[in-house]
Structure formats: C-alpha cells, structure tokens
Coordinates of C-alpha atoms in Angstrom, one line a residue:
Chain A
X1 CA 127.7 117.7 93.7
X2 CA 126.9 121.0 95.5
X3 CA 125.6 122.8 92.2
X4 CA 122.7 120.3 91.8
X5 CA 119.8 119.8 94.1
X6 CA 120.2 116.6 96.1
X7 CA 117.7 114.0 95.4
X8 CA 118.0 112.7 99.2
X9 CA 119.2 114.7 101.9
X10 CA 119.4 113.8 105.6
X11 CA 119.6 116.6 108.0
X12 CA 120.7 115.9 111.6
X13 CA 118.7 112.5 111.8
X14 CA 118.5 111.0 115.1
X15 CA 117.3 107.4 115.4
X16 CA 116.6 105.0 118.3
X17 CA 115.9 101.2 118.9
X18 CA 113.6 101.6 122.0
X19 CA 116.0 103.7 124.4
X20 CA 119.2 102.8 122.6
X21 CA 119.9 105.8 120.3
X22 CA 121.8 104.5 117.4
X23 CA 122.0 107.5 115.0
X24 CA 123.4 111.0 116.3
X25 CA 122.7 114.0 113.8
X26 CA 123.4 112.0 110.6
X27 CA 123.7 114.4 107.6
X28 CA 123.9 113.1 104.2
X29 CA 123.5 114.6 100.6
X30 CA 122.9 112.5 97.6
X31 CA 122.8 113.9 94.1
X32 CA 120.5 112.4 91.4
X33 CA 122.5 109.5 89.6
X34 CA 125.3 109.3 92.0
X35 CA 126.2 106.2 93.7
X36 CA 127.1 107.0 97.6
X37 CA 128.7 104.3 100.0
X38 CA 128.2 104.3 103.5
X39 CA 131.3 102.6 105.2
X40 CA 132.2 101.9 108.6
X41 CA 132.7 99.0 111.2
X42 CA 129.7 97.1 112.5
X43 CA 127.3 99.0 114.5
X44 CA 128.3 102.1 113.0
X45 CA 124.9 102.9 112.0
X46 CA 125.0 102.1 108.4
X47 CA 122.0 99.9 108.2
X48 CA 120.0 102.1 110.7
X49 CA 120.5 105.0 108.4
X50 CA 118.8 103.0 105.4
X51 CA 116.1 101.9 107.6
X52 CA 115.4 105.5 108.5
X53 CA 115.3 106.6 104.9
X54 CA 112.9 103.7 104.0
X55 CA 110.5 104.2 106.8
X56 CA 111.2 101.0 108.8
X57 CA 112.3 103.2 111.5
X58 CA 110.9 106.6 112.2
X59 CA 113.7 109.2 113.1
X60 CA 113.1 110.7 116.4
X61 CA 114.8 113.9 115.3
X62 CA 115.9 115.7 111.9
X63 CA 114.5 115.5 108.6
X64 CA 114.8 113.3 105.7
X65 CA 114.1 114.9 102.2
X66 CA 113.4 113.1 99.0
X67 CA 113.3 114.9 95.8
X68 CA 112.7 118.1 97.8
X69 CA 109.7 116.6 99.9
X70 CA 110.0 115.4 103.8
X71 CA 109.6 111.8 104.0
X72 CA 110.9 111.5 107.7
X73 CA 108.5 108.9 109.5
X74 CA 106.2 108.1 106.8
X75 CA 104.9 104.6 106.1
X76 CA 107.3 102.4 104.1
X77 CA 104.6 101.6 101.6
X78 CA 104.3 105.3 100.7
X79 CA 108.1 105.5 100.7
X80 CA 108.2 102.8 98.1
X81 CA 105.3 104.4 96.2
X82 CA 107.6 107.7 96.0
X83 CA 110.4 105.9 94.3
X84 CA 112.7 104.3 96.9
X85 CA 113.6 100.8 97.1
X86 CA 115.4 99.3 99.8
X87 CA 117.2 95.9 99.4
X88 CA 117.8 94.8 103.2
X89 CA 120.9 92.9 104.7
X90 CA 120.6 89.4 104.4
X91 CA 118.6 89.3 101.5
X92 CA 115.4 88.6 103.1
X93 CA 113.7 86.8 99.9
X94 CA 110.6 85.1 100.9
X95 CA 111.9 81.4 101.1
X96 CA 108.7 79.5 100.5
X97 CA 107.5 81.8 97.4
X98 CA 108.6 81.1 94.0
X99 CA 111.3 83.2 92.3
X100 CA 108.5 84.6 90.0
X101 CA 106.4 85.4 92.9
X102 CA 109.2 87.2 94.9
X103 CA 109.6 89.2 91.8
X104 CA 105.9 90.1 91.2
X105 CA 105.5 91.2 95.1
X106 CA 108.3 93.5 94.3
X107 CA 106.0 95.3 92.1
X108 CA 102.9 95.0 94.5
X109 CA 102.1 98.7 94.3
X110 CA 102.0 98.6 90.4
X111 CA 98.5 97.5 89.1
X112 CA 99.3 97.8 85.6
X113 CA 99.8 94.1 84.6
X114 CA 101.6 95.1 81.3
X115 CA 104.0 97.4 83.2
X116 CA 104.7 94.5 85.6
X117 CA 105.3 92.1 82.9
X118 CA 107.7 94.9 81.4
X119 CA 109.8 95.2 84.4
X120 CA 109.9 91.5 85.0
X121 CA 111.3 91.0 81.4
X122 CA 114.1 93.6 82.3
X123 CA 114.9 92.1 85.5
X124 CA 115.2 88.6 83.9
X125 CA 117.3 90.0 81.1
X126 CA 119.7 91.3 83.8
X127 CA 119.8 88.2 85.8
X128 CA 119.1 85.0 83.4
X129 CA 119.6 82.6 86.0
X130 CA 116.4 83.8 87.7
X131 CA 114.7 83.0 84.5
X132 CA 115.7 79.3 84.9
X133 CA 114.7 79.1 88.4
X134 CA 111.4 81.0 88.0
X135 CA 109.2 78.4 89.5
X136 CA 111.6 77.4 92.3
X137 CA 111.2 78.1 95.7
X138 CA 113.4 81.3 96.5
X139 CA 114.8 79.2 99.4
X140 CA 116.3 76.8 97.2
X141 CA 118.7 79.4 95.7
X142 CA 122.4 79.8 96.3
X143 CA 123.3 82.7 98.3
X144 CA 124.5 84.7 95.1
X145 CA 121.3 83.9 93.3
X146 CA 119.1 85.1 96.2
X147 CA 121.2 88.5 96.2
X148 CA 120.2 88.8 92.5
X149 CA 116.7 87.9 93.3
X150 CA 116.7 90.5 96.1
X151 CA 118.2 93.2 93.9
X152 CA 115.7 92.2 91.0
X153 CA 112.7 92.3 93.4
X154 CA 113.9 95.7 94.4
X155 CA 114.0 96.8 90.7
X156 CA 110.5 95.5 90.2
X157 CA 109.2 98.9 91.8
X158 CA 111.2 100.8 89.4
X159 CA 113.0 102.9 92.0
X160 CA 114.6 106.2 91.5
X161 CA 116.7 105.4 94.6
X162 CA 118.0 102.2 95.3
X163 CA 119.4 101.4 98.8
X164 CA 121.8 98.4 99.0
X165 CA 122.6 96.9 102.3
X166 CA 125.7 94.7 102.1
X167 CA 124.8 93.0 98.8
X168 CA 128.1 91.1 98.8
X169 CA 127.7 89.8 102.3
X170 CA 128.9 86.2 102.6
X171 CA 129.2 85.8 98.9
X172 CA 132.4 84.5 97.0
X173 CA 134.6 86.9 95.2
X174 CA 133.4 85.8 91.7
X175 CA 129.9 86.5 92.7
X176 CA 130.9 89.6 94.5
X177 CA 132.6 90.9 91.1
X178 CA 129.2 90.1 89.5
X179 CA 127.2 92.1 91.9
X180 CA 129.4 95.1 91.6
X181 CA 129.1 94.9 88.0
X182 CA 125.5 95.1 88.1
X183 CA 125.6 98.1 90.5
X184 CA 127.7 99.8 87.9
X185 CA 125.3 98.9 85.3
X186 CA 122.3 100.4 87.3
X187 CA 124.3 103.5 87.9
X188 CA 125.0 103.9 84.3
X189 CA 121.3 103.7 83.8
X190 CA 120.7 106.5 86.0
X191 CA 119.5 105.0 89.2
X192 CA 120.7 106.9 92.3
X193 CA 122.2 104.2 94.7
X194 CA 123.2 104.4 98.4
X195 CA 125.4 101.2 99.1
X196 CA 126.3 100.0 102.5
X197 CA 129.5 98.1 102.5
X198 CA 132.0 96.5 105.1
X199 CA 134.5 95.9 102.3
X200 CA 135.8 99.4 101.8
X201 CA 137.6 98.6 98.4
X202 CA 134.5 96.9 96.8
X203 CA 132.5 99.9 98.0
X204 CA 134.9 102.6 96.7
X205 CA 135.3 100.8 93.5
X206 CA 131.8 101.7 92.5
X207 CA 130.9 104.6 94.2
X208 CA 132.0 108.2 93.5
X209 CA 131.8 109.5 97.1
X210 CA 131.6 107.8 100.6
X211 CA 130.5 108.8 104.2
X212 CA 132.5 107.2 106.7
X213 CA 130.2 106.2 109.9
X214 CA 131.2 105.4 113.3
X215 CA 128.9 105.0 116.4
X216 CA 126.0 106.7 114.8
X217 CA 127.9 109.8 113.5
X218 CA 129.3 110.8 110.2
X219 CA 133.0 111.2 110.9
X220 CA 134.3 111.8 107.3
X221 CA 133.0 112.2 103.8
X222 CA 135.0 112.4 100.7
X223 CA 135.4 111.2 97.1
X224 CA 136.4 107.5 96.8
X225 CA 139.9 108.1 95.5
X226 CA 140.7 110.4 98.3
X227 CA 139.4 108.3 101.1
X228 CA 141.3 105.3 99.7
X229 CA 144.4 107.4 99.9
X230 CA 143.6 108.5 103.4
X231 CA 145.1 105.5 105.3
X232 CA 144.6 107.3 108.6
X233 CA 140.8 107.3 108.1
X234 CA 140.7 103.6 107.0
X235 CA 142.8 102.6 110.1
X236 CA 140.7 104.8 112.4
X237 CA 137.4 103.7 111.3
X238 CA 137.1 100.7 109.7
X239 CA 137.8 97.1 110.2
X240 CA 138.0 96.1 106.6
Chain B
X1 CA 79.1 45.7 103.7
X2 CA 76.2 48.2 102.9
X3 CA 76.6 49.4 106.7
X4 CA 80.1 50.2 106.2
X5 CA 79.5 52.1 103.0
X6 CA 76.7 54.1 104.5
X7 CA 78.9 54.7 107.7
X8 CA 81.7 55.8 105.6
X9 CA 79.3 58.1 103.3
X10 CA 78.2 59.5 106.8
X11 CA 81.8 60.1 107.9
X12 CA 82.9 61.7 104.9
X13 CA 80.0 64.1 104.9
X14 CA 80.5 65.1 108.6
X15 CA 84.3 65.0 107.8
X16 CA 83.7 67.9 105.2
X17 CA 81.9 69.9 107.8
X18 CA 84.7 69.4 110.2
X19 CA 87.3 70.5 107.6
X20 CA 85.4 73.9 106.8
X21 CA 85.1 74.4 110.7
X22 CA 88.7 74.0 111.4
X23 CA 89.9 75.6 108.1
X24 CA 90.0 79.3 109.8
X25 CA 91.7 78.0 112.9
X26 CA 94.7 76.5 111.0
X27 CA 94.9 79.3 108.5
X28 CA 95.3 81.8 111.4
X29 CA 97.7 79.5 113.0
X30 CA 99.8 78.9 110.1
X31 CA 100.0 82.3 108.7
X32 CA 99.7 84.5 111.8
X33 CA 101.2 81.9 114.6
X34 CA 97.9 82.8 116.6
X35 CA 96.4 80.0 118.4
X36 CA 92.6 81.3 118.4
X37 CA 90.6 80.0 121.2
X38 CA 87.7 82.2 120.2
X39 CA 87.5 80.3 116.9
X40 CA 84.3 78.2 118.0
X41 CA 82.7 81.4 119.2
X42 CA 82.9 83.0 115.9
X43 CA 81.4 79.8 114.5
X44 CA 78.7 80.5 117.0
X45 CA 78.2 84.1 116.0
X46 CA 78.1 82.8 112.4
X47 CA 75.1 80.4 113.3
X48 CA 73.2 82.7 115.5
X49 CA 73.3 85.6 112.7
X50 CA 72.3 83.0 110.1
X51 CA 69.3 82.0 112.4
X52 CA 68.2 85.5 112.9
X53 CA 68.6 86.4 109.2
X54 CA 66.9 83.4 107.8
X55 CA 64.5 82.6 110.7
X56 CA 63.6 86.1 112.0
X57 CA 63.9 88.1 109.1
X58 CA 62.9 85.4 106.6
X59 CA 66.1 86.2 104.3
X60 CA 67.1 84.0 101.4
X61 CA 69.4 81.5 102.6
X62 CA 72.3 82.5 100.4
X63 CA 72.0 86.0 100.9
X64 CA 72.0 85.4 104.4
X65 CA 75.2 83.5 104.1
X66 CA 76.7 86.2 102.1
X67 CA 75.8 88.7 105.0
X68 CA 77.4 86.2 107.7
X69 CA 80.6 86.1 105.7
X70 CA 80.8 89.6 105.4
X71 CA 79.7 90.4 108.9
X72 CA 82.3 88.0 110.4
X73 CA 84.9 89.4 108.3
X74 CA 84.4 92.6 109.5
X75 CA 84.3 91.4 113.1
X76 CA 87.7 89.5 112.6
X77 CA 89.2 92.4 111.2
X78 CA 88.2 94.7 114.0
X79 CA 89.4 92.1 116.6
X80 CA 92.6 92.0 115.0
X81 CA 93.1 95.8 114.3
X82 CA 92.1 96.7 118.0
X83 CA 93.1 93.5 120.0
X84 CA 95.6 91.2 118.4
X85 CA 97.6 94.0 117.1
X86 CA 98.3 95.1 120.6
X87 CA 100.2 91.7 121.5
X88 CA 101.8 91.0 118.2
X89 CA 105.3 90.0 118.4
X90 CA 105.1 89.1 122.0
X91 CA 105.0 85.6 121.7
X92 CA 102.2 83.0 122.0
X93 CA 101.1 83.3 125.6
X94 CA 99.3 86.7 125.2
X95 CA 97.5 85.9 121.9
X96 CA 96.1 82.8 123.7
X97 CA 95.0 84.6 127.1
X98 CA 93.2 87.3 124.8
X99 CA 91.6 84.8 122.8
X100 CA 90.3 82.8 125.7
X101 CA 89.0 86.3 127.2
X102 CA 87.4 87.0 124.0
X103 CA 85.6 83.5 123.8
X104 CA 84.4 84.0 127.3
X105 CA 83.0 87.5 126.3
X106 CA 81.2 86.2 123.2
X107 CA 79.7 83.4 124.6
X108 CA 78.2 85.4 127.6
X109 CA 76.9 88.1 125.5
X110 CA 75.2 85.5 123.0
X111 CA 73.5 84.2 126.1
X112 CA 72.3 87.5 127.1
X113 CA 70.8 88.0 123.6
X114 CA 69.4 84.6 122.7
X115 CA 69.6 82.6 125.8
X116 CA 70.4 78.7 125.7
X117 CA 67.9 77.5 123.4
X118 CA 69.2 75.6 120.2
X119 CA 68.1 77.6 117.2
X120 CA 67.9 76.4 113.5
X121 CA 69.0 78.1 110.5
X122 CA 66.3 77.7 107.9
X123 CA 67.5 75.6 105.0
X124 CA 66.4 75.8 101.6
X125 CA 67.1 72.1 101.0
X126 CA 64.8 69.3 101.5
X127 CA 65.3 66.6 104.1
X128 CA 64.3 64.1 101.3
X129 CA 66.5 61.1 101.1
X130 CA 68.6 60.4 98.0
X131 CA 69.6 56.8 97.1
X132 CA 73.1 56.3 95.8
X133 CA 73.3 52.6 95.5
X134 CA 73.1 51.1 99.0
X135 CA 74.0 54.5 100.7
X136 CA 71.1 56.9 101.7
X137 CA 72.2 60.7 102.2
X138 CA 69.6 63.6 102.6
X139 CA 69.5 66.2 100.0
X140 CA 70.4 69.0 102.3
X141 CA 73.4 67.3 103.5
X142 CA 74.8 66.6 100.3
X143 CA 74.0 70.3 99.2
X144 CA 76.1 71.5 102.3
X145 CA 79.2 69.1 101.2
X146 CA 79.1 70.7 97.8
X147 CA 79.0 74.3 99.3
X148 CA 81.6 73.4 101.9
X149 CA 84.0 72.1 99.0
X150 CA 83.3 75.5 97.2
X151 CA 84.3 77.5 100.2
X152 CA 87.4 75.4 100.7
X153 CA 88.5 75.6 97.1
X154 CA 87.6 79.5 97.0
X155 CA 89.9 80.0 100.2
X156 CA 92.7 77.8 98.5
X157 CA 92.7 79.8 95.4
X158 CA 92.5 83.2 97.3
X159 CA 95.5 82.5 99.2
X160 CA 97.5 80.6 96.4
X161 CA 96.6 82.6 93.2
X162 CA 95.7 86.2 94.1
X163 CA 97.6 89.4 94.6
X164 CA 96.2 89.7 98.2
X165 CA 97.0 86.0 99.0
X166 CA 100.6 86.4 97.8
X167 CA 100.9 89.4 100.0
X168 CA 99.6 87.3 102.9
X169 CA 102.1 84.8 102.5
X170 CA 104.9 87.1 102.1
X171 CA 104.1 89.2 105.0
X172 CA 103.9 86.0 107.4
X173 CA 107.3 84.5 105.9
X174 CA 109.1 87.9 106.4
X175 CA 107.2 91.0 107.5
X176 CA 110.2 93.3 106.9
X177 CA 110.5 92.4 103.4
X178 CA 106.8 92.6 102.8
X179 CA 106.9 96.2 104.2
X180 CA 109.8 97.0 101.9
X181 CA 107.8 95.9 99.0
X182 CA 105.2 98.2 99.7
X183 CA 102.8 95.9 101.4
X184 CA 100.6 97.6 104.4
X185 CA 101.4 94.7 106.8
X186 CA 98.7 95.9 109.3
X187 CA 96.1 95.5 106.6
X188 CA 97.3 92.1 105.6
X189 CA 97.1 90.7 109.6
X190 CA 93.6 92.1 109.7
X191 CA 92.7 90.6 106.4
X192 CA 94.0 87.2 107.3
X193 CA 92.3 87.2 110.7
X194 CA 89.0 88.3 108.8
X195 CA 89.3 85.6 106.5
X196 CA 89.7 83.0 109.5
X197 CA 86.6 84.7 111.1
X198 CA 84.5 84.4 107.8
X199 CA 85.4 80.8 107.5
X200 CA 84.4 80.0 110.9
X201 CA 81.0 82.1 110.5
X202 CA 80.2 80.3 107.3
X203 CA 80.8 77.0 109.0
X204 CA 78.6 78.1 111.8
X205 CA 75.7 79.0 109.7
X206 CA 75.9 76.1 107.4
X207 CA 76.0 73.5 110.1
X208 CA 73.4 75.5 111.9
X209 CA 71.0 74.4 109.1
X210 CA 71.3 70.8 109.5
X211 CA 72.4 70.7 113.4
X212 CA 71.8 73.7 115.6
X213 CA 73.1 76.9 116.4
X214 CA 73.5 77.5 120.0
X215 CA 75.4 80.3 122.0
X216 CA 77.2 77.6 124.3
X217 CA 78.8 75.2 121.7
X218 CA 81.6 77.4 121.0
X219 CA 83.8 75.4 123.3
X220 CA 83.1 72.1 121.6
X221 CA 83.5 73.4 118.2
X222 CA 86.8 74.7 119.1
X223 CA 87.9 71.5 120.7
X224 CA 87.0 69.6 117.6
X225 CA 88.8 72.1 115.5
X226 CA 91.8 71.6 117.5
X227 CA 91.5 67.8 116.9
X228 CA 91.3 68.4 113.2
X229 CA 94.4 70.8 113.0
X230 CA 96.4 68.6 115.3
X231 CA 95.6 65.3 113.2
X232 CA 96.4 67.2 109.9
X233 CA 99.2 69.4 111.2
X234 CA 98.8 72.9 112.6
X235 CA 98.8 75.6 109.9
X236 CA 98.3 73.1 107.0
X237 CA 95.5 73.6 104.5
X238 CA 95.8 69.9 103.1
X239 CA 96.0 68.9 106.9
X240 CA 92.8 70.5 107.9
X241 CA 90.9 68.7 105.0
X242 CA 92.6 65.2 105.8
X243 CA 92.0 65.9 109.6
X244 CA 88.6 66.5 109.3
X245 CA 87.7 63.5 107.0
X246 CA 89.7 61.0 109.4
X247 CA 88.0 62.5 112.3
X248 CA 84.4 62.3 110.5
X249 CA 84.9 58.7 109.3
X250 CA 86.6 57.6 112.6
X251 CA 83.6 58.9 114.6
X252 CA 81.1 57.3 112.1
X253 CA 82.5 54.0 112.1
X254 CA 83.1 53.8 115.9
X255 CA 79.5 55.0 116.4
X256 CA 78.3 52.4 114.0
X257 CA 80.2 49.3 115.1
X258 CA 81.2 50.0 118.7
X259 CA 79.2 52.4 120.8
X260 CA 77.6 55.6 120.1
X261 CA 78.3 57.0 123.7
X262 CA 81.8 57.4 123.1
X263 CA 81.8 59.2 119.7
X264 CA 83.2 62.5 121.1
X265 CA 86.1 60.8 122.7
X266 CA 87.3 59.0 119.6
X267 CA 88.9 62.3 118.3
X268 CA 91.0 62.7 121.5
X269 CA 92.2 59.2 121.2
X270 CA 93.4 60.0 117.7
X271 CA 95.1 63.2 118.8
X272 CA 96.9 61.3 121.7
X273 CA 98.2 58.6 119.2
X274 CA 99.1 61.3 116.8
X275 CA 101.1 63.3 119.3
X276 CA 103.0 60.1 120.6
X277 CA 103.7 58.9 116.9
X278 CA 104.1 62.2 114.8
X279 CA 103.5 65.2 116.7
X280 CA 103.7 67.6 113.8
X281 CA 100.5 66.1 112.4
X282 CA 100.2 64.2 109.1
X283 CA 100.8 67.5 106.8
X284 CA 102.9 69.5 109.2
X285 CA 106.4 70.4 109.0
X286 CA 108.6 69.5 111.8
X287 CA 109.2 72.8 113.0
X288 CA 105.5 73.8 112.9
X289 CA 104.7 72.2 116.3
X290 CA 102.7 74.2 118.3

C-alpha cells in the first residue's frame, strides 16, 4: 500500500479519558479501498482509536489526516460531512425511533430528499429485513437486525470511510457470517473500512491487513495471512 | 345537570390552559431530564412582555404573541447554552439548584422593573358571553382554547414529524449516536430548552389576557405545572394534556359543589393520591419516575 497515498493516516496519536491516557502514539495508514482490521484484547485502545478518528474524543497529541487534510479534534458533524461514518460498538440504534427514522437520521446532513430516498432504497435492498420492519421501533429488533440497522444507518451518510466497531459482538455464528459477507460486499463496492474485532479469525477473513494493539500502542502490523501464521503474535497479544 | 355541564365546561377550558402551561415543563424533563424550577418564571416573562407589547406599545395581539414566542425561545436557548450546558451530565441536583437560582433572579428582576402590580395583556377578543345550550362561555376564553390547542398541536407535529424533532428525540435517546449521525447535539439541547421556554412564554401571555400577568406568580404557576405533569406522567406529552384537563375539571367541580376556598389544594390532593397509587403518572413509563 505504500505506493498509493493513504485515505486515512494517524501519526503518533495520543488520546486520554480525563487523566487516564489510553492511546500512546498510535500510527496507522489506510489506503483507499482497503479493509484494515484493528485487533487486540479488551482495553487495547481499538475503540478509542475509532473515537479519535470520528471526533468523539479529541487527540491530545499527534495528527489525524483524512484525504490529506487534518481532521484531528474537529467536531463530529464536520467529520461525518467529510465522509467518515462510525458504526459504534453495541450498535447504539435509537430504540424508540422506528427503523425508518433511524435510517433517515443517518442521512441527517443530506438535505436532498431524492438523494436520501435513493440511499434508503440501496440500504433496504442490502438488508431486506429492515424493509419489513420499517415502521417498527428499533428497540424491538433482534441483535442481528439491530446490527444491520446500525450499518445501514452509517451507510445512509454515503461514507468514503466506514469505521466498524465489533459488528459481530453478541451475534450468533450464522448472523456473524452474514455481517462479514456484508463487509466484503462493501469492500467490493470500494468503501474503505477500518474494522475493530475481538475475533481475530473473523477480522482476518475480510481484512487485507491488520494492526495489533496492546495497551494503547501498535505492537504489530502485517498482512492478514502473515498474522494468522504468526502464532507468537496471536498468543502474546490476543485473547481470541 | 345544567350546573354540572357548566362546571365541566369551565374545567375543560381551564384544563386546556393548564395543559399548555405545563407542556414546556414536561417536554424539557422528558427529553432533557431537566427539572426546570424556573418554568413559572419563564411564563411570567411571557406575560409581562405580552403586557408591555400590547398595552404599553399598543401592538397587535398576534404580532405580540409571535414576538413573545421568539423572545422566550432566544432566552431559553441562551439559558441552556450558557448555564445548563455547564452542568450537563452531572445528574439532576445541579440543574435543580441552577433553575431555582434562576427563578429567584428572574422574579426579583421582574419586581425591580414592573413592581408587584397585576398587569393585563390587551386581548382582541370580546368578553361577550356565548350561549351553547345550557353552557355559557365568554368569547375570549373560547378563542384562547382554540389558540392553545393549535399551539399544542404545533408542538406535537414539530417533535414527531420534522427533521429537527427527530434529531431532538435521537439526541435524548442516545447522544453519542446522534453525534455520529452528524447532529450538533449542543444546538439540539439549546433548541429543546428554547422550545420549552417559548411554550411557557406563550402560555404566560395568553393567560395574561384573561387573568393577569404579575411578577410574583411564577412559583404558583410552576407548582400547578408540576401537579399537571405528575398526574399525567413526567415527560409525557399526552400526559400533560390529560393531567391539565383532570386538574381543571377537578378544581371546577370542587369549587362549584364543595368550597371555593380550597380549590388550589385539590391539585395537591390529587398528586398525593396519584403518587400513592401510580407514582409514574397516567401516561408515564415505570422508569420515568422523577
């Protein structure tokens, strides 16, 4: 990937919750169209890295560049407008809003109603079950359906870069396979994806490269296949 | 029977006024989890501003109402942006203390400016009685009921059907998800408080045209509004309407059949009964207890 300029680049990013520093000089490069996984045990800083990228948490040091421009510390709405969608851990759909309202709010920044309808149709074609449940409160959906909704909502902003935080968390193996196949489809469509996963085998089945994080630092980086073969790395840093 | 119908009509009219007076309070609580003890004082500002615009400046009633709604919305937005935002996420106690302080500040500032005299908003509607079968209502009250219903309906549509209303509901259900959808949540908080303040101000001006606007009535207004929202369920839109109507009818019947002296106490008796039997109110959810 070194011959193309990255769509996303983190340079020595530090971040902290209050006084507790949880990222120590994270550096990551993602090329356009790539699926990159962040793997590591609980508390390694994977989710925090995504939060820094999407603006939920301003980095205390270092820089984050998206398409060649610094986005470090910008407001989340401006980052969404720039083309980054963050699908957070535990889905965070709005439980009392309908499925359709959840989707429409995903395109909150798009004022063109025709465009919103077009995106909605694309999402509903990808996730037919959401169409059946359009008028239902999102809180009544099953875990798998909520995950589909969360991904669908993120896609409603027509992102160039999609941040997926543990999309298979708490899902049955069958549904997990479905989620992974959706990720492959999105990759084939040209959407760049940063995927956080606890399950290494799942992550590396869709990602071309992975960064291994441990206690807020990048401790290894390699192609998926190489990492899978590197039993030492897996044993040292991963719980899965 | 005729007396009963008359009392019922009176009660429903006053109940509609109560519903509008309480709507801003329940909305700000239901969406923002803020118990706004300055609600009655925002009502007072609406009444006093309505008086100065219609009586002192001689403006048209509806133009004055529009100005009051806009002015209170701006005041509400600023209160949220510069005060409530500082204690956001720190639990309910700081916001309670803050709004109590604010209520004292507003009351005393109003006293400094207009004194204690009761002031009347100039109404365009005649006090002519209208005979509807056995029931007599004044034209001005009937018109106010129509305006109250229109405002309540408008607020409902704003929250349920518009893009900003959806953004409001999303923000208060899950603020992080709202931020990730590109919603500027700080604006949404400000806008919601502005809406609550605008509703309070509108009620203050409208009711100032048939009762009076007065610097010191904020406390009583807040109390009655609390009665209404506890009866209906804290945070429930339908509950505010039901609670308002129940309180209005109960007061009217009590005043008509029993004793006028204790009318203001009847609401609190209802609240005590409600808290014993169904502490989350008629329309509240179990987890919405204050």
